């Protein structure tokens, strides 16, 4: 990134095409460093939707336009299905036949999942759909489009950008904005703190407890679920902060992907604040076309379960993700049926220091429901998840966790401080979006260096990014 940053801003600001070409080259080197063979896949997907976008613009017949859109959907989702779901469904089919007393040996592809395929597939699909809906004019600049699809800061784990938002930014002149770059660096720093300090240290205890769940008390299992809750949040929102901050260094504005979701007052608000780019993608391209929350009771119920079933499957080819999605559908359905899903639109306790008792209880209940659902997301099998939950809700839930130590208390204390900072900043785009007029420079720099030292001190538990597998 520093190398590309220097080369990028060395290009004269009126040479937008040169800047785009440099970003494209850098993005392909970045992606190809993992496995150069899969560059052909992202290049093919980009060329397909670039070409179909032009066809959609130059075709007036509605039936022909639908065929072109269907071509994009079938090919892109076909690639995603083959790489991500073929073996899963083949294995599930074999298990079903075995239960019926007729075992079969299905063919399996046995291929690895191309990193980021779920993210860039949805990004290119949004382009084709928006062009089909005439909400966007297709670009004729192939370098511009390829750069939009493969933009390296957000390529492998989002945010999933819409062409209507990001593509126009590749078309206009970009000049270095010092204030924007400084804020981007702050967001990168906070993202690193989330990932290296919060997520990676939480993972140590979450992994141990989930791996040995039969040996621990209910209180320890609850502690493991809470640690995973902060692991996945710090891991994924940390990546998003790093991606958004990096993009700002290059003069681009990416969508906010997390808006302090653990301060939500109901599950509908949680999904407006968690992985925003994915939840809004499903809302605009699946849920609303199905009818959304309009229509009969049956349609509302059907649409709610469809959207969360697809969301679960998007996360991975495992029945645990499907169950996780269905649990959230069960959480969400009463709000839809009672027309309460838009009740909590504003930030909790906006303009106040503390929430009132009702807000606090609503936030605690929503957080607890989320923790319970995360157990199914984290478990390797459905049976393990069920056993984990049953083991948690026993009389030992009231005992002290066996794993308590000075280190675990330290990490818990840092998580509490982390939550306090996020609470204070919950009305901002990110927790380190600081107003230099209100906060003295020595205080700001003390905070920055405190975070840096914390990263160095507690940065020895390197873990893979969880969402790289999706």
XYZ file of C-alpha atoms in Angstrom:
470
model
C 0.000 0.000 0.000
C 2.721 2.582 0.794
C 4.440 1.823 -2.538
C 1.211 2.158 -4.513
C 0.303 5.290 -2.526
C 3.559 6.996 -3.543
C 3.281 6.006 -7.208
C -0.416 6.921 -7.333
C -0.002 10.498 -6.138
C 3.109 10.955 -8.307
C 0.754 10.767 -11.297
C -0.512 14.250 -12.302
C -4.038 14.761 -10.935
C -5.534 15.334 -14.383
C -4.366 11.870 -15.541
C -7.328 9.913 -14.160
C -6.923 7.063 -16.650
C -3.298 6.589 -15.605
C -4.302 6.508 -11.942
C -7.002 3.932 -12.704
C -4.576 1.780 -14.683
C -2.098 1.878 -11.788
C -4.817 0.859 -9.317
C -5.878 -1.984 -11.615
C -2.309 -3.262 -11.920
C -1.762 -2.995 -8.161
C -5.067 -4.758 -7.440
C -4.270 -7.657 -9.763
C -0.774 -8.033 -8.268
C -2.349 -7.952 -4.791
C -4.936 -10.610 -5.655
C -2.580 -12.719 -7.755
C -0.048 -12.868 -4.935
C -2.410 -15.339 -3.236
C -2.893 -17.537 -6.342
C -2.334 -16.073 -9.803
C -4.538 -18.713 -11.447
C -7.692 -17.183 -9.996
C -6.970 -13.871 -11.709
C -8.620 -15.407 -14.773
C -11.841 -15.832 -12.783
C -12.104 -12.227 -11.606
C -11.040 -10.989 -15.065
C -13.700 -13.130 -16.762
C -16.399 -11.977 -14.331
C -15.388 -8.338 -14.896
C -15.366 -8.680 -18.692
C -18.710 -10.484 -18.651
C -20.572 -7.766 -16.758
C -18.745 -4.971 -18.587
C -19.940 -6.428 -21.908
C -23.450 -7.158 -20.667
C -23.723 -3.601 -19.349
C -23.061 -2.282 -22.859
C -25.525 -4.768 -24.362
C -28.219 -3.687 -21.896
C -27.686 -0.045 -22.801
C -27.797 -0.669 -26.561
C -30.819 -2.981 -26.510
C -34.365 -1.615 -26.496
C -36.377 -4.846 -26.531
C -37.390 -5.686 -22.973
C -37.336 -9.436 -23.556
C -33.786 -9.294 -24.952
C -32.658 -7.126 -22.033
C -34.040 -9.714 -19.601
C -32.084 -12.431 -21.409
C -28.846 -10.458 -21.067
C -29.495 -9.864 -17.359
C -30.345 -13.536 -16.859
C -27.062 -14.451 -18.566
C -25.132 -12.348 -16.056
C -27.035 -13.864 -13.117
C -26.662 -17.471 -14.271
C -22.950 -17.280 -15.090
C -21.899 -15.310 -12.004
C -24.037 -17.313 -9.591
C -23.037 -20.477 -11.451
C -19.361 -19.813 -10.735
C -20.186 -19.037 -7.114
C -22.294 -22.188 -6.838
C -19.632 -24.459 -8.329
C -16.772 -23.183 -6.192
C -18.671 -22.634 -2.957
C -21.681 -24.941 -2.824
C -21.304 -27.914 -5.195
C -19.496 -30.182 -2.732
C -21.768 -29.084 0.133
C -24.992 -29.995 -1.667
C -23.485 -33.196 -3.079
C -22.483 -34.298 0.419
C -25.875 -33.290 1.884
C -27.662 -35.257 -0.845
C -25.556 -38.320 -0.084
C -26.380 -38.031 3.629
C -30.096 -37.780 2.830
C -30.000 -40.943 0.688
C -28.044 -42.734 3.429
C -30.793 -41.912 5.932
C -33.292 -43.424 3.495
C -31.232 -46.612 3.348
C -29.900 -46.021 -0.163
C -26.302 -44.808 0.163
C -24.713 -43.157 -2.878
C -21.233 -41.898 -3.704
C -21.639 -38.391 -5.122
C -19.081 -36.695 -7.345
C -17.246 -33.885 -5.569
C -15.065 -31.214 -7.162
C -12.627 -30.886 -4.255
C -11.512 -27.377 -5.279
C -10.517 -24.480 -3.052
C -12.735 -21.425 -2.683
C -11.313 -18.363 -4.506
C -10.784 -15.660 -1.904
C -13.284 -12.796 -2.099
C -15.494 -14.465 -4.742
C -18.695 -13.794 -2.779
C -17.791 -10.111 -2.497
C -16.756 -9.275 -6.052
C -19.527 -11.443 -7.554
C -22.168 -9.383 -5.746
C -20.366 -6.193 -6.744
C -20.448 -7.011 -10.465
C -24.027 -8.277 -10.247
C -25.197 -5.004 -8.719
C -23.743 -3.225 -11.767
C -25.659 -5.379 -14.262
C -28.904 -5.121 -12.288
C -28.647 -1.334 -11.910
C -27.919 -0.908 -15.619
C -30.900 -3.156 -16.408
C -33.106 -1.035 -14.138
C -31.778 2.091 -15.921
C -30.505 3.447 -12.611
C -26.975 3.632 -13.999
C -25.419 4.326 -17.379
C -22.805 1.709 -18.270
C -19.186 2.764 -18.580
C -17.369 2.349 -21.889
C -13.971 2.534 -20.196
C -12.898 -1.070 -19.541
C -9.954 -0.084 -17.308
C -12.280 2.000 -15.186
C -14.707 -0.896 -14.772
C -12.028 -3.498 -14.044
C -10.541 -1.142 -11.426
C -13.952 -0.764 -9.790
C -14.390 -4.545 -9.506
C -10.869 -5.300 -8.234
C -10.167 -2.206 -6.071
C -7.637 -3.761 -3.686
C -8.588 -2.194 -0.309
C -12.025 -3.838 -0.311
C -11.540 -6.650 -2.825
C -11.377 -9.683 -0.564
C -13.729 -8.769 2.310
C -15.760 -5.735 1.315
C -17.530 -3.474 1.847
C -19.565 -4.700 -1.151
C -19.691 -1.498 -3.162
C -22.464 -0.477 -5.550
C -21.497 0.724 -8.978
C -23.806 3.725 -8.482
C -21.607 4.838 -5.570
C -18.040 3.767 -6.371
C -17.819 3.726 -10.180
C -18.403 7.502 -10.603
C -15.435 8.080 -8.275
C -13.190 6.341 -10.830
C -14.477 8.757 -13.481
C -13.643 12.064 -11.814
C -10.352 13.810 -11.076
C -8.886 13.057 -7.681
C -6.497 15.270 -5.739
C -4.817 14.590 -2.419
C -6.906 15.763 0.532
C -4.808 15.999 3.688
C -7.765 16.071 6.115
C -9.353 13.077 4.406
C -6.059 11.169 4.500
C -5.531 11.926 8.198
C -9.017 10.671 9.023
C -8.320 7.595 6.888
C -5.166 6.890 8.904
C -7.155 7.190 12.125
C -9.684 4.681 10.818
C -6.898 2.293 9.776
C -5.408 2.565 13.265
C -8.746 1.774 14.894
C -9.237 -1.130 12.500
C -5.833 -2.543 13.423
C -6.706 -2.216 17.108
C -9.995 -4.042 16.573
C -8.327 -6.860 14.652
C -5.015 -7.329 16.460
C -6.007 -6.517 20.043
C -9.739 -7.269 20.331
C -10.338 -10.009 17.734
C -7.076 -11.948 17.828
C -6.886 -12.053 21.630
C -10.563 -12.951 21.955
C -9.942 -15.759 19.446
C -7.415 -17.446 21.760
C -10.063 -18.038 24.418
C -13.001 -18.559 22.050
C -11.090 -21.223 20.106
C -10.023 -23.064 23.252
C -13.504 -23.067 24.784
C -15.308 -24.085 21.572
C -12.750 -26.840 20.916
C -13.137 -28.287 24.437
C -16.729 -27.339 25.195
C -17.541 -30.724 26.793
C -14.960 -30.074 29.512
C -16.229 -26.689 30.667
C -19.016 -25.318 32.850
C -21.955 -23.288 31.588
C -20.364 -20.021 32.731
C -17.190 -20.805 30.773
C -19.234 -21.676 27.675
C -21.056 -18.358 28.001
C -17.690 -16.606 28.295
C -16.501 -18.393 25.139
C -19.609 -17.264 23.241
C -19.069 -13.673 24.366
C -15.404 -13.786 23.352
C -16.410 -15.044 19.892
C -19.004 -12.257 19.687
C -16.224 -9.700 20.044
C -13.811 -11.722 17.926
C -16.054 -11.680 14.866
C -16.979 -8.033 15.344
C -13.385 -6.888 15.827
C -12.193 -9.127 12.997
C -14.683 -8.121 10.315
C -15.403 -4.507 11.247
C -11.647 -4.082 11.772
C -11.020 -5.204 8.189
C -13.736 -2.825 6.964
C -12.163 0.081 8.861
C -8.752 -0.699 7.345
C -10.291 -0.958 3.857
C -12.296 2.267 4.156
C -9.348 4.147 5.655
C -6.987 2.903 2.933
C -9.451 3.940 0.220
C -9.584 7.433 1.719
C -5.801 7.706 1.298
C -6.406 7.297 -2.444
C -9.255 9.813 -2.565
C -12.142 7.297 -2.521
C -15.119 7.143 -0.212
C -16.376 3.636 0.587
C -19.665 2.917 2.303
C -19.783 2.512 6.067
C -20.053 -1.222 6.732
C -20.556 -1.269 10.505
C -22.362 1.316 12.627
C -21.755 0.107 16.204
C -24.177 -2.857 15.874
C -23.873 -4.139 19.444
C -25.640 -0.989 20.660
C -28.802 -1.949 18.741
C -32.184 -2.046 20.493
C -33.739 -4.776 18.346
C -32.627 -7.278 15.726
C -33.893 -5.134 12.828
C -31.643 -2.303 13.971
C -28.796 -4.786 14.369
C -29.093 -5.749 10.697
C -29.158 -2.090 9.679
C -25.839 -1.706 11.477
C -24.068 -5.059 10.862
C -22.375 -5.737 7.494
C -24.447 -2.904 6.045
C -23.233 -3.417 2.470
C -24.465 -7.040 2.428
C -27.763 -6.490 4.256
C -28.696 -3.559 1.982
C -27.664 -5.623 -1.075
C -30.078 -8.385 -0.097
C -32.740 -5.799 0.727
C -32.543 -4.006 -2.621
C -31.946 -6.945 -4.971
C -33.827 -9.809 -3.263
C -36.150 -8.740 -0.444
C -37.892 -5.759 -2.082
C -38.329 -7.506 -5.483
C -39.997 -10.396 -3.605
C -42.476 -7.936 -2.139
C -40.652 -6.946 1.032
C -42.912 -6.437 4.030
C -45.910 -5.704 1.824
C -48.652 -8.181 0.988
C -50.227 -10.976 2.970
C -49.033 -12.525 6.214
C -47.753 -15.512 4.226
C -45.721 -13.279 1.874
C -44.155 -11.361 4.756
C -43.203 -14.596 6.488
C -41.909 -16.176 3.279
C -39.808 -13.159 2.320
C -38.280 -12.872 5.797
C -37.215 -16.512 5.859
C -35.936 -16.438 2.259
C -33.713 -13.428 2.893
C -32.161 -14.856 6.045
C -31.801 -18.332 4.534
C -29.863 -16.813 1.615
C -27.834 -14.680 4.015
C -26.891 -17.786 5.985
C -25.884 -19.669 2.837
C -23.874 -16.686 1.583
C -21.710 -16.975 4.685
C -20.717 -20.544 4.029
C -21.567 -24.018 2.787
C -22.514 -25.493 6.134
C -25.838 -26.188 7.829
C -24.637 -24.192 10.844
C -24.847 -21.007 8.763
C -28.311 -21.958 7.534
C -29.519 -22.454 11.125
C -27.868 -19.164 12.126
C -29.819 -17.419 9.362
C -33.088 -19.095 10.376
C -32.571 -18.067 14.024
C -32.267 -14.452 12.908
C -35.390 -14.882 10.768
C -37.264 -16.030 13.888
C -35.921 -12.994 15.756
C -36.912 -10.668 12.906
C -40.337 -12.032 11.993
C -42.313 -10.639 14.988
C -40.991 -7.139 14.223
C -42.153 -7.457 10.601
C -45.586 -8.809 11.513
C -46.147 -6.133 14.177
C -44.716 -3.433 11.879
C -42.077 -2.579 14.477
C -39.019 -3.192 12.300
C -38.487 0.556 11.700
C -39.014 1.505 15.337
C -35.370 2.163 16.218
C -33.962 4.183 13.352
C -31.983 6.748 15.319
C -28.823 6.033 17.304
C -29.548 4.876 20.835
C -29.524 7.699 23.423
C -28.590 10.215 20.712
C -27.160 13.377 22.233
C -27.151 11.851 25.725
C -24.416 10.369 27.893
C -26.341 7.308 29.069
C -29.353 5.338 27.797
C -32.550 5.224 29.823
C -33.591 1.975 31.481
C -35.788 0.826 28.556
C -33.021 1.508 26.034
C -30.492 -0.293 28.216
C -32.716 -3.370 28.629
C -33.550 -3.461 24.900
C -29.856 -3.230 24.024
C -28.987 -5.984 26.520
C -31.718 -8.295 25.232
C -30.677 -7.782 21.599
C -27.026 -8.376 22.450
C -27.909 -11.564 24.341
C -29.955 -12.886 21.404
C -27.065 -12.117 19.068
C -24.562 -13.947 21.303
C -26.811 -17.029 21.314
C -27.074 -17.031 17.511
C -23.298 -16.611 17.104
C -22.821 -20.030 18.738
C -24.334 -21.678 15.648
C -22.188 -19.488 13.397
C -19.004 -20.528 15.214
C -19.713 -24.228 15.776
C -18.372 -26.727 13.238
C -21.600 -28.780 13.161
C -25.222 -28.267 14.158
C -24.972 -31.041 16.764
C -21.956 -29.326 18.343
C -23.867 -26.022 18.481
C -26.893 -27.674 20.134
C -24.662 -29.475 22.644
C -22.842 -26.208 23.383
C -26.108 -24.368 24.080
C -27.463 -27.208 26.238
C -24.171 -27.319 28.143
C -24.352 -23.580 28.711
C -27.869 -23.529 30.170
C -27.176 -25.668 33.208
C -26.825 -24.873 36.905
C -23.084 -24.389 36.325
C -23.982 -21.206 34.444
C -24.014 -19.497 37.853
C -20.521 -20.690 38.809
C -17.238 -18.882 38.173
C -15.581 -19.742 34.817
C -12.664 -22.177 35.187
C -10.466 -20.281 32.725
C -10.191 -17.045 34.733
C -6.652 -15.652 34.787
C -4.860 -12.324 34.912
C -4.501 -12.309 31.105
C -8.164 -13.078 30.477
C -9.199 -10.352 32.937
C -6.857 -7.945 31.130
C -8.437 -8.718 27.741
C -11.925 -8.381 29.261
C -10.916 -5.000 30.713
C -9.614 -3.809 27.333
C -12.887 -4.909 25.684
C -14.807 -2.823 28.238
C -12.627 0.226 27.504
C -13.077 -0.462 23.773
C -16.876 -0.482 24.233
C -16.717 2.764 26.216
C -14.819 4.497 23.392
C -17.246 3.159 20.780
C -20.196 4.251 22.942
C -18.895 7.812 23.189
C -18.313 7.890 19.408
C -21.454 5.963 18.381
C -22.874 8.887 16.376
C -19.704 9.132 14.244
C -18.644 7.065 11.219
C -15.848 5.438 13.214
C -14.564 5.569 16.765
C -11.444 7.651 16.021
C -13.292 10.347 14.064
C -12.081 13.114 16.349
C -12.793 16.827 16.292
C -9.477 18.626 16.639
C -11.274 21.734 17.947
C -12.804 19.874 20.901
C -9.908 17.570 21.798
C -6.450 19.063 22.527
C -3.602 17.804 20.384
C -1.660 16.226 23.324
C -4.764 14.202 24.281
C -5.244 13.011 20.705
C -1.643 11.936 20.335
C -1.683 10.236 23.738
C -4.660 8.195 22.517
C -2.920 7.313 19.217
C 0.271 6.193 20.932
C -1.681 4.306 23.570
C -3.375 2.313 20.790
C -0.072 1.720 18.985
C 1.618 0.457 22.157
C -1.393 -1.751 22.926
C -1.151 -3.267 19.426
C 2.584 -3.945 19.886
C 2.106 -5.326 23.414
C -0.842 -7.620 22.658
C -0.187 -8.344 18.995
C 1.347 -11.803 19.239
C -1.762 -13.907 18.578
C -2.030 -13.612 14.801
C -5.268 -15.099 13.436
C -6.656 -15.351 9.918
C -9.460 -12.989 8.977
C -12.717 -14.919 9.507
C -14.506 -13.487 6.470
C -11.723 -14.474 4.064
C -13.385 -17.905 3.969
C -16.621 -16.423 2.641
